mmCIF file of C-alpha atoms and ligand atoms in Angstrom:
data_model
loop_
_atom_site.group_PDB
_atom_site.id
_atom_site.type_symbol
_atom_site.label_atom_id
_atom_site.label_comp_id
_atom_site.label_asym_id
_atom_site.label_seq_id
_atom_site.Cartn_x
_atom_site.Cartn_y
_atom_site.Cartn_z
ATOM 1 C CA UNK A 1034 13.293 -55.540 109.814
ATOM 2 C CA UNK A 1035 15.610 -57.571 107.851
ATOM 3 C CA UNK A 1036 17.261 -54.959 105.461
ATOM 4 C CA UNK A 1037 20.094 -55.032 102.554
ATOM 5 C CA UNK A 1038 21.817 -53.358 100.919
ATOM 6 C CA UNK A 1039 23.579 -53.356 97.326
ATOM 7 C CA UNK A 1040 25.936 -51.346 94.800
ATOM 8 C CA UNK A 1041 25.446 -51.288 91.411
ATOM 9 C CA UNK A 1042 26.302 -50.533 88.124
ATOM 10 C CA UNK A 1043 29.324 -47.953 87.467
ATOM 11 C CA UNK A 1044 30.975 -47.562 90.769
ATOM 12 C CA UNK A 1045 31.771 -44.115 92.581
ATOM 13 C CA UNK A 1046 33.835 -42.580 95.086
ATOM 14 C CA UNK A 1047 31.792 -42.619 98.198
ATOM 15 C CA UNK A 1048 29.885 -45.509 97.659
ATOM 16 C CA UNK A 1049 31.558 -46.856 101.338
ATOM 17 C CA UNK A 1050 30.379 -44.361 102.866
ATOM 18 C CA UNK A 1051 26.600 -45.002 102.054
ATOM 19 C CA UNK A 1052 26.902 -48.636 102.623
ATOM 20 C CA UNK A 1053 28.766 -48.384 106.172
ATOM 21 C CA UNK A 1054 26.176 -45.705 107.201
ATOM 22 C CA UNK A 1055 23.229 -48.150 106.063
ATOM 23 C CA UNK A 1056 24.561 -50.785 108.206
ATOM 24 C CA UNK A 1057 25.639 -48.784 111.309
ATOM 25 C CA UNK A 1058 22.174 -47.049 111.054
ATOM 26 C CA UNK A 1059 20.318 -50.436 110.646
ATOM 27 C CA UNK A 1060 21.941 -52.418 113.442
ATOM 28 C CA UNK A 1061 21.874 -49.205 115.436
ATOM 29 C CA UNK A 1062 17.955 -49.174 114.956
ATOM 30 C CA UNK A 1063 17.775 -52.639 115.665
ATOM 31 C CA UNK A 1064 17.696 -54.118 112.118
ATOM 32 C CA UNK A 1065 19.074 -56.837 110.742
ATOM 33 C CA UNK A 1066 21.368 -55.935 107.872
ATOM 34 C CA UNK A 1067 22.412 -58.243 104.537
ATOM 35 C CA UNK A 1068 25.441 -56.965 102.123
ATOM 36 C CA UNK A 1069 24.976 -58.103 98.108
ATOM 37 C CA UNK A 1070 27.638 -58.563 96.594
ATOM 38 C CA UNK A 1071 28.353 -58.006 92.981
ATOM 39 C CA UNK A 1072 25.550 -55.696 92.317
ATOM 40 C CA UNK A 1073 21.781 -57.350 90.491
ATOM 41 C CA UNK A 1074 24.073 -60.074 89.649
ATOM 42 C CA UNK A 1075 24.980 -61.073 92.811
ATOM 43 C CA UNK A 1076 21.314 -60.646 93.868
ATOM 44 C CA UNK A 1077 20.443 -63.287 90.983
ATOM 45 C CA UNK A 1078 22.454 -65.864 93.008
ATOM 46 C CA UNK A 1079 21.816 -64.958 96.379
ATOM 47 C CA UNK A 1080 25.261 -63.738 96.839
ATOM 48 C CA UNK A 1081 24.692 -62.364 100.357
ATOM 49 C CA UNK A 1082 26.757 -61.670 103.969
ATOM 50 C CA UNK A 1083 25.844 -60.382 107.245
ATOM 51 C CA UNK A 1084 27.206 -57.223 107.830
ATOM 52 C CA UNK A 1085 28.508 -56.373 111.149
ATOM 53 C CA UNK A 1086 30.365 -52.900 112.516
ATOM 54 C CA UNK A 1087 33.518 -54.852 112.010
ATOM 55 C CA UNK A 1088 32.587 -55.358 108.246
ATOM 56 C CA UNK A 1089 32.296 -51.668 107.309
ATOM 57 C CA UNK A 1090 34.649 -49.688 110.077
ATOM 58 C CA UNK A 1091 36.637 -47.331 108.319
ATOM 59 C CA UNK A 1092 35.530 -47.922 104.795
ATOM 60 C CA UNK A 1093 34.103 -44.111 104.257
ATOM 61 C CA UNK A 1094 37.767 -43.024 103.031
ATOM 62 C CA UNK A 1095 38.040 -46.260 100.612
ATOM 63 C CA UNK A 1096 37.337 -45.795 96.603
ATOM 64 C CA UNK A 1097 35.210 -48.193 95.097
ATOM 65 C CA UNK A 1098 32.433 -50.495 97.135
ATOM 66 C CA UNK A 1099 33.517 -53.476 99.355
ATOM 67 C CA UNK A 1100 30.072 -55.744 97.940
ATOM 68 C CA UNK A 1101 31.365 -55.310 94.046
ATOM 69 C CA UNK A 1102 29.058 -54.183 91.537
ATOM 70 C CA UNK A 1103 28.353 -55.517 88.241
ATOM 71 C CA UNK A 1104 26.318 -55.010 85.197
ATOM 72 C CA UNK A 1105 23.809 -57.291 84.741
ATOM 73 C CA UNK A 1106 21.808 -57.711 81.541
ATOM 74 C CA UNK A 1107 19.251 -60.572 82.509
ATOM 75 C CA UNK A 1108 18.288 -59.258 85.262
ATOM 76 C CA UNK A 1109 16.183 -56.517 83.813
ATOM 77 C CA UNK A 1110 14.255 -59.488 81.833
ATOM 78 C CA UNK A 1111 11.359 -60.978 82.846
ATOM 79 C CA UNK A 1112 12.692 -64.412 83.945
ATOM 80 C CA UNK A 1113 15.761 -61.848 85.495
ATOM 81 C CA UNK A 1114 13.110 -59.618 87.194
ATOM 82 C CA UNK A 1115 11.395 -62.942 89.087
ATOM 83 C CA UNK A 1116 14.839 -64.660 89.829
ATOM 84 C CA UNK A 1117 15.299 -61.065 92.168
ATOM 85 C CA UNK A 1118 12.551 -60.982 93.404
ATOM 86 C CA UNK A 1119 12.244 -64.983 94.451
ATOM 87 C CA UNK A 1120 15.733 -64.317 96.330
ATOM 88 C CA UNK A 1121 14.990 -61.329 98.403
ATOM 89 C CA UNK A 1122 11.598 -63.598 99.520
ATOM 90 C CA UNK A 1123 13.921 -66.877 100.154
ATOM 91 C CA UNK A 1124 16.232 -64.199 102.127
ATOM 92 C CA UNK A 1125 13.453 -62.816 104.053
ATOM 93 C CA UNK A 1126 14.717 -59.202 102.978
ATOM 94 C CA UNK A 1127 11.785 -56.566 103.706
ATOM 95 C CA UNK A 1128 13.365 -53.465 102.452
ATOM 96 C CA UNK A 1129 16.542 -53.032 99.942
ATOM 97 C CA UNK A 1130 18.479 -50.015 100.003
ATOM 98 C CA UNK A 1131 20.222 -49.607 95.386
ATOM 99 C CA UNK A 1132 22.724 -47.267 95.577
ATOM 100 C CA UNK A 1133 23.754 -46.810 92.284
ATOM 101 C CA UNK A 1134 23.116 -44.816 88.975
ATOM 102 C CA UNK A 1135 20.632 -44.648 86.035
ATOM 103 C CA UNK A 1136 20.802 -48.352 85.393
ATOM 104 C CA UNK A 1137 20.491 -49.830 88.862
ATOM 105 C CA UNK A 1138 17.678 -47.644 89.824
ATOM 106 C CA UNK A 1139 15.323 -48.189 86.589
ATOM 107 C CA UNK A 1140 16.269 -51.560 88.425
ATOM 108 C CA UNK A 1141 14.811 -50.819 91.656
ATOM 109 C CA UNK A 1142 12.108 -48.724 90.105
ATOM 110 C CA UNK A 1143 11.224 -52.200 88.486
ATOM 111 C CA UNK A 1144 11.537 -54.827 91.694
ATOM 112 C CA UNK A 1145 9.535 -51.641 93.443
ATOM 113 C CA UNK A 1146 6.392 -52.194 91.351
ATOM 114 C CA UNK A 1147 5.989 -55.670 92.430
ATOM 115 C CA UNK A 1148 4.980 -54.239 95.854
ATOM 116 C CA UNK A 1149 6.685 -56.948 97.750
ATOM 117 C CA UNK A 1150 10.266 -56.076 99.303
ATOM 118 C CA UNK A 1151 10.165 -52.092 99.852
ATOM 119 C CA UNK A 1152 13.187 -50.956 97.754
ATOM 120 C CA UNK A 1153 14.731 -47.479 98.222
ATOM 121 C CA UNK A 1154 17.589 -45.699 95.977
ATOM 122 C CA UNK A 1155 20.671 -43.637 96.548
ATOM 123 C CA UNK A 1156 21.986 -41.686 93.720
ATOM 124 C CA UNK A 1157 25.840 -42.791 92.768
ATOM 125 C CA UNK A 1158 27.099 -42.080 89.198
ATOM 126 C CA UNK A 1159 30.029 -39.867 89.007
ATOM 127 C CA UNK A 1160 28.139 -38.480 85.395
ATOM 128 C CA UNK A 1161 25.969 -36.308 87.514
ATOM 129 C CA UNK A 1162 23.140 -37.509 85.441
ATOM 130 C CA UNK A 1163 20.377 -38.913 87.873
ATOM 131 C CA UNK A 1164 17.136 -36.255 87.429
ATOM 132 C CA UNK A 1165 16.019 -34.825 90.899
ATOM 133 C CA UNK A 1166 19.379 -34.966 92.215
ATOM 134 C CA UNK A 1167 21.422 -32.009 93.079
ATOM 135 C CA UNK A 1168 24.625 -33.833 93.301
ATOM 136 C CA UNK A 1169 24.976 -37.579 93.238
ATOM 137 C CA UNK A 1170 27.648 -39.533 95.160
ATOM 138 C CA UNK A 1171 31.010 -39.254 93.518
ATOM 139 C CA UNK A 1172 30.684 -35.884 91.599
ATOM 140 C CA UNK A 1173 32.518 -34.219 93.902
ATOM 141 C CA UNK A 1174 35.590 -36.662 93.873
ATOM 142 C CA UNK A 1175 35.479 -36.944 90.275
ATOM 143 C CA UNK A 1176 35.378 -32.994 89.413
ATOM 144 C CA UNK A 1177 38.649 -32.971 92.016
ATOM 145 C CA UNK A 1178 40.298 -35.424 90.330
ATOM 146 C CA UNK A 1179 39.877 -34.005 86.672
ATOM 147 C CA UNK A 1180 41.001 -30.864 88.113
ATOM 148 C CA UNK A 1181 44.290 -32.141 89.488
ATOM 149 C CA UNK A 1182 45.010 -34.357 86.580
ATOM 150 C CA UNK A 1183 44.278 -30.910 84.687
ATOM 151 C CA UNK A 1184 46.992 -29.357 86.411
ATOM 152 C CA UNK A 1185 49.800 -31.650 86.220
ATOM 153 C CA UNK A 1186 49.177 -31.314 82.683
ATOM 154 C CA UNK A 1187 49.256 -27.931 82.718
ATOM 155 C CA UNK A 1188 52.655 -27.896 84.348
ATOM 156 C CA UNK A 1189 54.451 -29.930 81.305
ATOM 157 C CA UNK A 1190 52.425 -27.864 78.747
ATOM 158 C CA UNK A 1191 53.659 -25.054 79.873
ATOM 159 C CA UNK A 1192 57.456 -25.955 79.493
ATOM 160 C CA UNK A 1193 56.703 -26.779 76.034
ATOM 161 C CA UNK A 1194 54.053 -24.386 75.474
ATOM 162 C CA UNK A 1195 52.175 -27.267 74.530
ATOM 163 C CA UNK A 1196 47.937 -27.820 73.657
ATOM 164 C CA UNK A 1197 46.352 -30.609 75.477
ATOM 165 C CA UNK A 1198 42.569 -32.527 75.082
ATOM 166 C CA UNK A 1199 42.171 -34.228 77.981
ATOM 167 C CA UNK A 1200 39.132 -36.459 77.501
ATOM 168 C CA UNK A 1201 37.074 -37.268 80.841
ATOM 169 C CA UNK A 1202 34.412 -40.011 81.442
ATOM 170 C CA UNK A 1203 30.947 -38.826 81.124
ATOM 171 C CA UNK A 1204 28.465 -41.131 78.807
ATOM 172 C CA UNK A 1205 25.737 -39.205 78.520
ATOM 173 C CA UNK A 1206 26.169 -36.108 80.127
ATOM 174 C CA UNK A 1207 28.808 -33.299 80.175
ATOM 175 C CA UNK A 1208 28.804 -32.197 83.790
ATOM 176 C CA UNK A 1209 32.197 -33.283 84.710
ATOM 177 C CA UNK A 1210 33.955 -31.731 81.208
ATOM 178 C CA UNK A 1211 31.975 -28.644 82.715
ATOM 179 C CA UNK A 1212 32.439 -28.183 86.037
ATOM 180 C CA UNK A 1213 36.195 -29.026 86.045
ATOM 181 C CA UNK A 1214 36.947 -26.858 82.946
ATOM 182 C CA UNK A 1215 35.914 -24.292 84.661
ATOM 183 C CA UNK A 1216 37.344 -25.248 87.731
ATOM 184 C CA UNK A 1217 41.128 -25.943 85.730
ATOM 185 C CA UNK A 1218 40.975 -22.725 83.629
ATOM 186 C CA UNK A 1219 40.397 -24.861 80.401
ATOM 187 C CA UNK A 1220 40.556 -22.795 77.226
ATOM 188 C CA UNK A 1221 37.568 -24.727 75.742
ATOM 189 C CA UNK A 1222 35.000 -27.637 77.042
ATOM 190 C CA UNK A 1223 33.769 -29.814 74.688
ATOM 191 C CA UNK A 1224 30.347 -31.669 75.415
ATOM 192 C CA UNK A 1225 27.968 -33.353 73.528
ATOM 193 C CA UNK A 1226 25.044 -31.581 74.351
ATOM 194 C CA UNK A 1227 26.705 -28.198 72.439
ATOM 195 C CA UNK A 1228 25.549 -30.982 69.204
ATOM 196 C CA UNK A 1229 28.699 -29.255 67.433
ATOM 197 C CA UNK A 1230 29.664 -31.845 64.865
ATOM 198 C CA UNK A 1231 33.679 -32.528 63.600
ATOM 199 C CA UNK A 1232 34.216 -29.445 61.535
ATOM 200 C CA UNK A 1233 32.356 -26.806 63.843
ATOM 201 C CA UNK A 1234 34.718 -28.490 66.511
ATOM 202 C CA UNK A 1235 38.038 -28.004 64.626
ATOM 203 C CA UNK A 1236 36.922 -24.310 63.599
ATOM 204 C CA UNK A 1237 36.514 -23.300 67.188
ATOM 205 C CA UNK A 1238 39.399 -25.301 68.432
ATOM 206 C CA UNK A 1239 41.381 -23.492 65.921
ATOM 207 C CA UNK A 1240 40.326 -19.775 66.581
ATOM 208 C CA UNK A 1241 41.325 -21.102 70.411
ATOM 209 C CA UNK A 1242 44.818 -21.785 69.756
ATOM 210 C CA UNK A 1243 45.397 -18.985 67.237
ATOM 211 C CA UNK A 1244 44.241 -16.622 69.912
ATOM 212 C CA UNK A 1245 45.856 -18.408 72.801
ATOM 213 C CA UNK A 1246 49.641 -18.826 70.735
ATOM 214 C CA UNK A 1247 49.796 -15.507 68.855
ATOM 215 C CA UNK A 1248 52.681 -13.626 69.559
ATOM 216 C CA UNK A 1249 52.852 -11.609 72.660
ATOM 217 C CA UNK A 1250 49.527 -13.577 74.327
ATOM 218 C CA UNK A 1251 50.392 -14.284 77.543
ATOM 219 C CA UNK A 1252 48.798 -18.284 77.201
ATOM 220 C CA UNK A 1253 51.861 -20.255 77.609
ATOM 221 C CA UNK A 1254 49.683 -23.755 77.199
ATOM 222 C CA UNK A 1255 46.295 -24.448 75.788
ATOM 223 C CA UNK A 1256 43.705 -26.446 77.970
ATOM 224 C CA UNK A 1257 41.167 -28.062 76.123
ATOM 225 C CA UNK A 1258 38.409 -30.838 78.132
ATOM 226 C CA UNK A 1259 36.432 -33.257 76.270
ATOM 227 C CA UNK A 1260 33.330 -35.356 77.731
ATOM 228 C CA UNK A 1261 33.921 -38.789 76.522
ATOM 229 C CA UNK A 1262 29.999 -38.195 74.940
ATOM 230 C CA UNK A 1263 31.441 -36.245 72.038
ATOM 231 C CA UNK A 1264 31.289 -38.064 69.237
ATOM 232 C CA UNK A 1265 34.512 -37.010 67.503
ATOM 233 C CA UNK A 1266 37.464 -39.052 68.466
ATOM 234 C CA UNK A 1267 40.135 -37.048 70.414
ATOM 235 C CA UNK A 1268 42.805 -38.714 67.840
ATOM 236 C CA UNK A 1269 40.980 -37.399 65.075
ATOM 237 C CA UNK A 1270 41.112 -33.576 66.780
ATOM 238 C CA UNK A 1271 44.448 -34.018 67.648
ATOM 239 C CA UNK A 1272 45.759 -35.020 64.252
ATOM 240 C CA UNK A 1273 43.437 -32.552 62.144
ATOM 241 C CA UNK A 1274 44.595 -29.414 64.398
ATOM 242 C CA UNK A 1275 48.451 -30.551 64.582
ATOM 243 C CA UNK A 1276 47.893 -29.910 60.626
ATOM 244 C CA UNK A 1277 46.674 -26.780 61.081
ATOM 245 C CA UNK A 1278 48.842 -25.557 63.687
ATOM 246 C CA UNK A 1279 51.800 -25.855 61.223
ATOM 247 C CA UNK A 1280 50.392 -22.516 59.921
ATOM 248 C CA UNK A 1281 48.499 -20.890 62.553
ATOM 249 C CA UNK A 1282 50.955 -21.223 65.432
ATOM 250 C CA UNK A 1283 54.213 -22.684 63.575
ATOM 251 C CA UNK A 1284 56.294 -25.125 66.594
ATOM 252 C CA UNK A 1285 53.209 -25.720 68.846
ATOM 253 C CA UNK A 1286 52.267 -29.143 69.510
ATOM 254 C CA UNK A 1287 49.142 -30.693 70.365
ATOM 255 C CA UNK A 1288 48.776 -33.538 72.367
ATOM 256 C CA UNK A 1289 46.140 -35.953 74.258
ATOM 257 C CA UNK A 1290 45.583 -37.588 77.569
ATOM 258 C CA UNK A 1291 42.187 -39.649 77.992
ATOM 259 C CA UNK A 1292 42.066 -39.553 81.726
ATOM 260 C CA UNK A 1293 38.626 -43.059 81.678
ATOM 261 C CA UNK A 1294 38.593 -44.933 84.511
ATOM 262 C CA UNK A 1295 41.010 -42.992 86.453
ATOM 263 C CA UNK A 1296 38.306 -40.381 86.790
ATOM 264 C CA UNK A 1297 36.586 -42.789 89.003
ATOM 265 C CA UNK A 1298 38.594 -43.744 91.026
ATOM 266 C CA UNK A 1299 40.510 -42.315 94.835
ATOM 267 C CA UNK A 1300 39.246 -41.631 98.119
ATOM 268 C CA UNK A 1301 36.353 -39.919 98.248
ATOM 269 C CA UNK A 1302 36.286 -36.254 99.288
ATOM 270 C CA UNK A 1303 34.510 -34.933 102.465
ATOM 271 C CA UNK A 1304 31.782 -33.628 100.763
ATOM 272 C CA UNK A 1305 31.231 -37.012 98.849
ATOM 273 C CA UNK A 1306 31.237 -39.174 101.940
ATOM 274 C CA UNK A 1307 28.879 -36.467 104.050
ATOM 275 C CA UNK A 1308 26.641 -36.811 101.325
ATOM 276 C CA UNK A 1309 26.608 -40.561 101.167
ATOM 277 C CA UNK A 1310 25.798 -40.742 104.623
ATOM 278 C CA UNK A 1311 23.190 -38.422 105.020
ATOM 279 C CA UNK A 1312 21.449 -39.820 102.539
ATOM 280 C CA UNK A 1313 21.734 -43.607 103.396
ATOM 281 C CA UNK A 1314 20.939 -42.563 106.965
ATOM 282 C CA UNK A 1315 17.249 -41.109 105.157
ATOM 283 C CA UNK A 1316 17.329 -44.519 103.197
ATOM 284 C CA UNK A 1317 16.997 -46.405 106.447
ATOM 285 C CA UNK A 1318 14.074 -44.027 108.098
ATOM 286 C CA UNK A 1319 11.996 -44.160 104.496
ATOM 287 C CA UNK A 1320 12.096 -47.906 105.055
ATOM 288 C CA UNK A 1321 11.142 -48.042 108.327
ATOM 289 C CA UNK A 1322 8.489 -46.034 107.502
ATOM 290 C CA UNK A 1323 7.405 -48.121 104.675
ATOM 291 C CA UNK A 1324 8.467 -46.390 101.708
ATOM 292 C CA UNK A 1325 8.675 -47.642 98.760
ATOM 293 C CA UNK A 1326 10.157 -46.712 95.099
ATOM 294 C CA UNK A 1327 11.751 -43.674 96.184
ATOM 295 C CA UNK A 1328 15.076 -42.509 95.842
ATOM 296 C CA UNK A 1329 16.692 -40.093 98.739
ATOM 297 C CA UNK A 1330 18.159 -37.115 96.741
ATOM 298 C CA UNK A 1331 20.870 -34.834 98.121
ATOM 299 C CA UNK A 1332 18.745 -31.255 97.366
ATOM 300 C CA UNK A 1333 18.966 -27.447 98.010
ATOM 301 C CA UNK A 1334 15.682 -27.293 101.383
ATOM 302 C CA UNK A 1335 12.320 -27.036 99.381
ATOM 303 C CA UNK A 1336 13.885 -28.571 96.427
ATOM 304 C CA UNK A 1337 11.786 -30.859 94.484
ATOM 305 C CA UNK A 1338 10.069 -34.049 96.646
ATOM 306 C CA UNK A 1339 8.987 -34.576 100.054
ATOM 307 C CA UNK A 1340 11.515 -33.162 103.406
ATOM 308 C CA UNK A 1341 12.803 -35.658 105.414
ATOM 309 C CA UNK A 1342 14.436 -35.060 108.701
ATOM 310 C CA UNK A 1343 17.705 -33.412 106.794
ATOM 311 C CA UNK A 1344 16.805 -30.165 105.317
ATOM 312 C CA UNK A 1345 19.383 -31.314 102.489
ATOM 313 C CA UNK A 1346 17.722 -34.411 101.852
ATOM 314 C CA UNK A 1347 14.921 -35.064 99.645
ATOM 315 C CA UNK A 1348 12.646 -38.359 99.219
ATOM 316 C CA UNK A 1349 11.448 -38.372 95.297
ATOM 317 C CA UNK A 1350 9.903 -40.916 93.630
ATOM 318 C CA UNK A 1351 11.409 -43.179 91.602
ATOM 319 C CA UNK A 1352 9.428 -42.626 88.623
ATOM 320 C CA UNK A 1353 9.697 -38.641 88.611
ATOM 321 C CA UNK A 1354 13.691 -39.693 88.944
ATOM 322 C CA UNK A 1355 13.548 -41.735 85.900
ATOM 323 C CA UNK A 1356 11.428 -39.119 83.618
ATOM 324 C CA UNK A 1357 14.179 -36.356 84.755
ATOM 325 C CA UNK A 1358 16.649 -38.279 83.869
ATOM 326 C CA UNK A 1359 15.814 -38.813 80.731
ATOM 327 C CA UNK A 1360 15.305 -35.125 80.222
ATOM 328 C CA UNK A 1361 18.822 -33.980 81.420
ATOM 329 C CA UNK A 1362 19.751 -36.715 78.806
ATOM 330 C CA UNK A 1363 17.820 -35.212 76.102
ATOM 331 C CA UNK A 1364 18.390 -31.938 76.528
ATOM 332 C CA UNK A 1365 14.707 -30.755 77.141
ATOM 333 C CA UNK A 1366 15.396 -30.489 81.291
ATOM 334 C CA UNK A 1367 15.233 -26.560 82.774
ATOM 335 C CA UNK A 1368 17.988 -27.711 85.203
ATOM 336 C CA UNK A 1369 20.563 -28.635 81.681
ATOM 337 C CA UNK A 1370 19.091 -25.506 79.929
ATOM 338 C CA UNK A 1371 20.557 -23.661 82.513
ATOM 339 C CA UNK A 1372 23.306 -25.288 83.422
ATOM 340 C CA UNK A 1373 24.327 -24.565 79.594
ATOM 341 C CA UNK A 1374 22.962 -21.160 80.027
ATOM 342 C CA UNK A 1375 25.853 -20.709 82.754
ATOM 343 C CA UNK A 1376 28.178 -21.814 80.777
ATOM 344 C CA UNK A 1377 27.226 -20.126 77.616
ATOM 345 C CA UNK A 1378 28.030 -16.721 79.528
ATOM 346 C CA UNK A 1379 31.365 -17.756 81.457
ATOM 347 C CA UNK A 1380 32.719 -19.008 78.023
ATOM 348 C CA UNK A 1381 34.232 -16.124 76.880
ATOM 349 C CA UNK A 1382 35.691 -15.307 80.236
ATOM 350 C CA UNK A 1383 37.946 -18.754 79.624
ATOM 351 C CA UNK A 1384 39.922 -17.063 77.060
ATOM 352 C CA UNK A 1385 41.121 -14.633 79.406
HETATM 353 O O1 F6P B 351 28.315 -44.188 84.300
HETATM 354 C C1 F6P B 351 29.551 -43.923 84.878
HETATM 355 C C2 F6P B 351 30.649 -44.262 83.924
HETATM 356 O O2 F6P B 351 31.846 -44.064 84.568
HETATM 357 C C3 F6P B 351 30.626 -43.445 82.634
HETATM 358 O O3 F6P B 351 31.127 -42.134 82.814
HETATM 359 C C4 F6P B 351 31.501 -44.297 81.751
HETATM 360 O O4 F6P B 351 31.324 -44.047 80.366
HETATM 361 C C5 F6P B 351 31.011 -45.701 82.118
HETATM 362 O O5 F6P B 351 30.594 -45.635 83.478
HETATM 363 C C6 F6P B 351 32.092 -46.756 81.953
HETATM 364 O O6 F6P B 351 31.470 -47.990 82.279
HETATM 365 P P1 F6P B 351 32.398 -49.294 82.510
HETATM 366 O O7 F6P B 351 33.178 -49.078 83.765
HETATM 367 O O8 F6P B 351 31.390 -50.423 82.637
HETATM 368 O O9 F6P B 351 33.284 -49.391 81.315
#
C-alpha cells in the first residue's frame, strides 16, 4: 500500500515517536510511506515527501513533529473537505495515519466517511481530552514538566515564603492542573470543571493561605495550579488576594508564573514515546487490514473497543471517540465524574 502519514493541530511531546514508528513499520511491511507536512494544511497543497529510515532515525527523543502541523480552518469546509480528499487520490495514498487531537481527528472522522482513502487516528493532545483514550501522547511529558517547573518555584517561594498561581495549558479540560498538583504538592488546583466563579475562587484561595501562613504552620510557600480553562484571569487573583493578604497574613506576597507553551514543549518521556509507538505500530496493522475511521487508543486490556495484537492497545471508532469527547468536555462523562470524584477526596489531604 501507499500509506501517509500527518501531524496535526496542537503539537505534543512524542509525536516523533509515532511518526518514525509509522514509517519504519510501513517500509518494514513493505509499504510505501508519504510524510505531510504542515498538518490539513499541508494536505490542501499536496505538501508531501518520501520518508525513508534516514528521514526519521533518532527522532523519538525530539519535541515537537518533524512534518509541522498547522491549524487549518478551510479545510473542515466543504470545498476544504474535497480539496483533501482530491489530493490523497492525485497522491495515490490508500490509507492515512492523523495523529493529532480533538480537531484533527473530527478531521479524519470527516475524510473517513467518504469511504475512499482508509484513514486511521492516533490520539496526541497534551489536554488529555480525547474520549476513549486512557492517556494520549504527550500527557505524560507535559504532567513532568508542570511538575518540575512546580518545583523550581517552590524553591524561591520558600526563601521568601512566598504564594504562587502557576497557570498551565489545558483549553478545555483540567487534567494537567490535576494530575501535576497532585503530583507537586499544590495547596489548591483550580479547574474549570469545579464551575467555581471569581468570588467562590478568592474565598477558598483565601482560607488556603490563612491556613497555610498562620503562625507556627509549618507551610513555608503556598502552591496554587490553575488550568488555563478557568475563566478568572490569574492577574485578577493575584491582585484581589495580595489585598487581602495585607490582613490575613501581613508580609506575604503573592505572585504568578503562566507556564503556556512551555508546557508543551521537551523531549518526550519514555512512557510518551512507548506509547506513541505502540500505537502507530497498531495504526499500520488496522490499515492493512482495511480499517477505517478508527482511532488506536492506548487502554487498560478489555478497556472499551476492539483488542488488537497489544493488550494495551485499543481500536475504537472514530465516532464513539468524538461523542466521548464531548462528554469529558461537558462534564456528563463517568470517566471525568470520577476523575473529580478522586480528587474531591485527596483535596483535603493537600493541606497537609
Ligand atoms: O490543545 C492543546 C493546547 O496546547 C491547549 O492546551 C492550548 O490552549 C492550545 O493548544 C494552544 O493552541 P496554540 O498553540 O494554537 O496557541
Amino acid at each position: 500500500m501507499r500509506l501517509a502519514v500527518l501531524t496535526s493541530g496542537g503539537d505534543s511531546p512524542g509525536m516523533n515517536a509515532a511518526v518514525r514508528t509509522v514509517t519504519a513499520v510501513g517500509l518494514g511491511r513493505g509499504h510505501e510511506v508519504m510524510g505531510i507536512r504542515g498538518g490539513y494544511s499541508g494536505l490542501l497543497e499536496g505538501d508531501a515527501m518520501d520518508m525513508d529510515l534516514a528521514t526519521v532515525n533518532g527522532i523519538s527523543g525530539f519535541g515537537g513533529t518533524i512534518l509541522g502541523s498547522a491549524r487549518s480552518s478551510f479545510f473542515p469546509t466543504p470545498e476544504g473537505q474535497e480539496q483533501a480528499m482530491a489530493r490523497l487520490e492525485s497522491m495515490g495514498i490508500e490509507g492515512l495515519v492523523v495523529i493529532g487531537g480533538n480537531g484533527s481527528l473530527t478531521g479524519a472522522h470527516m475524510m473517513a466517511q467518504r469511504k475512499k482513502c482508509k484513514i486511521v487516528g492516533i490520539p496526541a493532545s497534551i489536554d488529555n481530552d480525547i474520549g476513549h483514550c486512557g492517556s494520549a501522547i504527550g500527557v505524560d511529558t507535559a504532567v513532568n514538566t508542570i511538575v518540575d517547573a512546580c518545583d523550581r518555584i517552590t524553591d524561591t517561594a520558600r526563601a521568601h515564603r512566598r504564594a504562587f498561581i502557576v497557570e498551565v495549558m489545558g483549553r478545555q479540560c483540567g487534567f494537567l492542573a490535576m494530575r501535576a498538583g497532585i503530583a507537586a504538592e499544590a495547596d489548591a488546583i483550580l479547574y474549570a470543571e469545579s464551575g467555581l466563579g471569581e468570588d467562590q475562587l478568592v474565598s477558598k484561595l483565601r482560607d488556603v493561605l490563612r491556613k497555610c501562613f498562620n503562625s507556627g504552620w509549618h507551610k513555608k510557600r503556598v502552591l496554587i495550579i490553575k488550568a488555563e480553562g478557568v475563566k478568572v484571569a490569574t492577574s485578577t487573583l493575584v491582585e484581589r488576594l495580595q489585598k487581602h493578604l495585607t490582613e490575613d497574613a501581613p508580609g506575604v506576597e503573592i505572585r504568578e508564573t503562566v507556564l503556556g507553551h512551555v508546557v508543551r514543549g521537551g523531549r518526550p518521556s519514555a512512557f510518551d514515546r512507548v506509547i506513541a509507538q505502540r500505537m502507530a505500530y497498531a495504526s499500520v496493522l488496522a490499515l492493512e487490514n482495511g480499517r477505517n475511521d478508527v482511532m488506536l487508543s492506548w487502554d487498560v486490556p478489555g478497556g472499551h473497543g476492539q483488542a488488537t495484537q497489544d493488550p494495551f492497545v485499543r481500536i475504537v471508532d472514530l465516532g464513539e471517540v468524538l461523542e466521548e469527547t464531548e462528554r469529558l468536555v461537558d462534564g456528563t462523562s463517568p470517566v471525568i465524574k470520577a476523575r473529580l470524584a478522586l480528587l474531591k477526596q485527596v483535596e483535603d489531604l493537600l493541606l497537609i
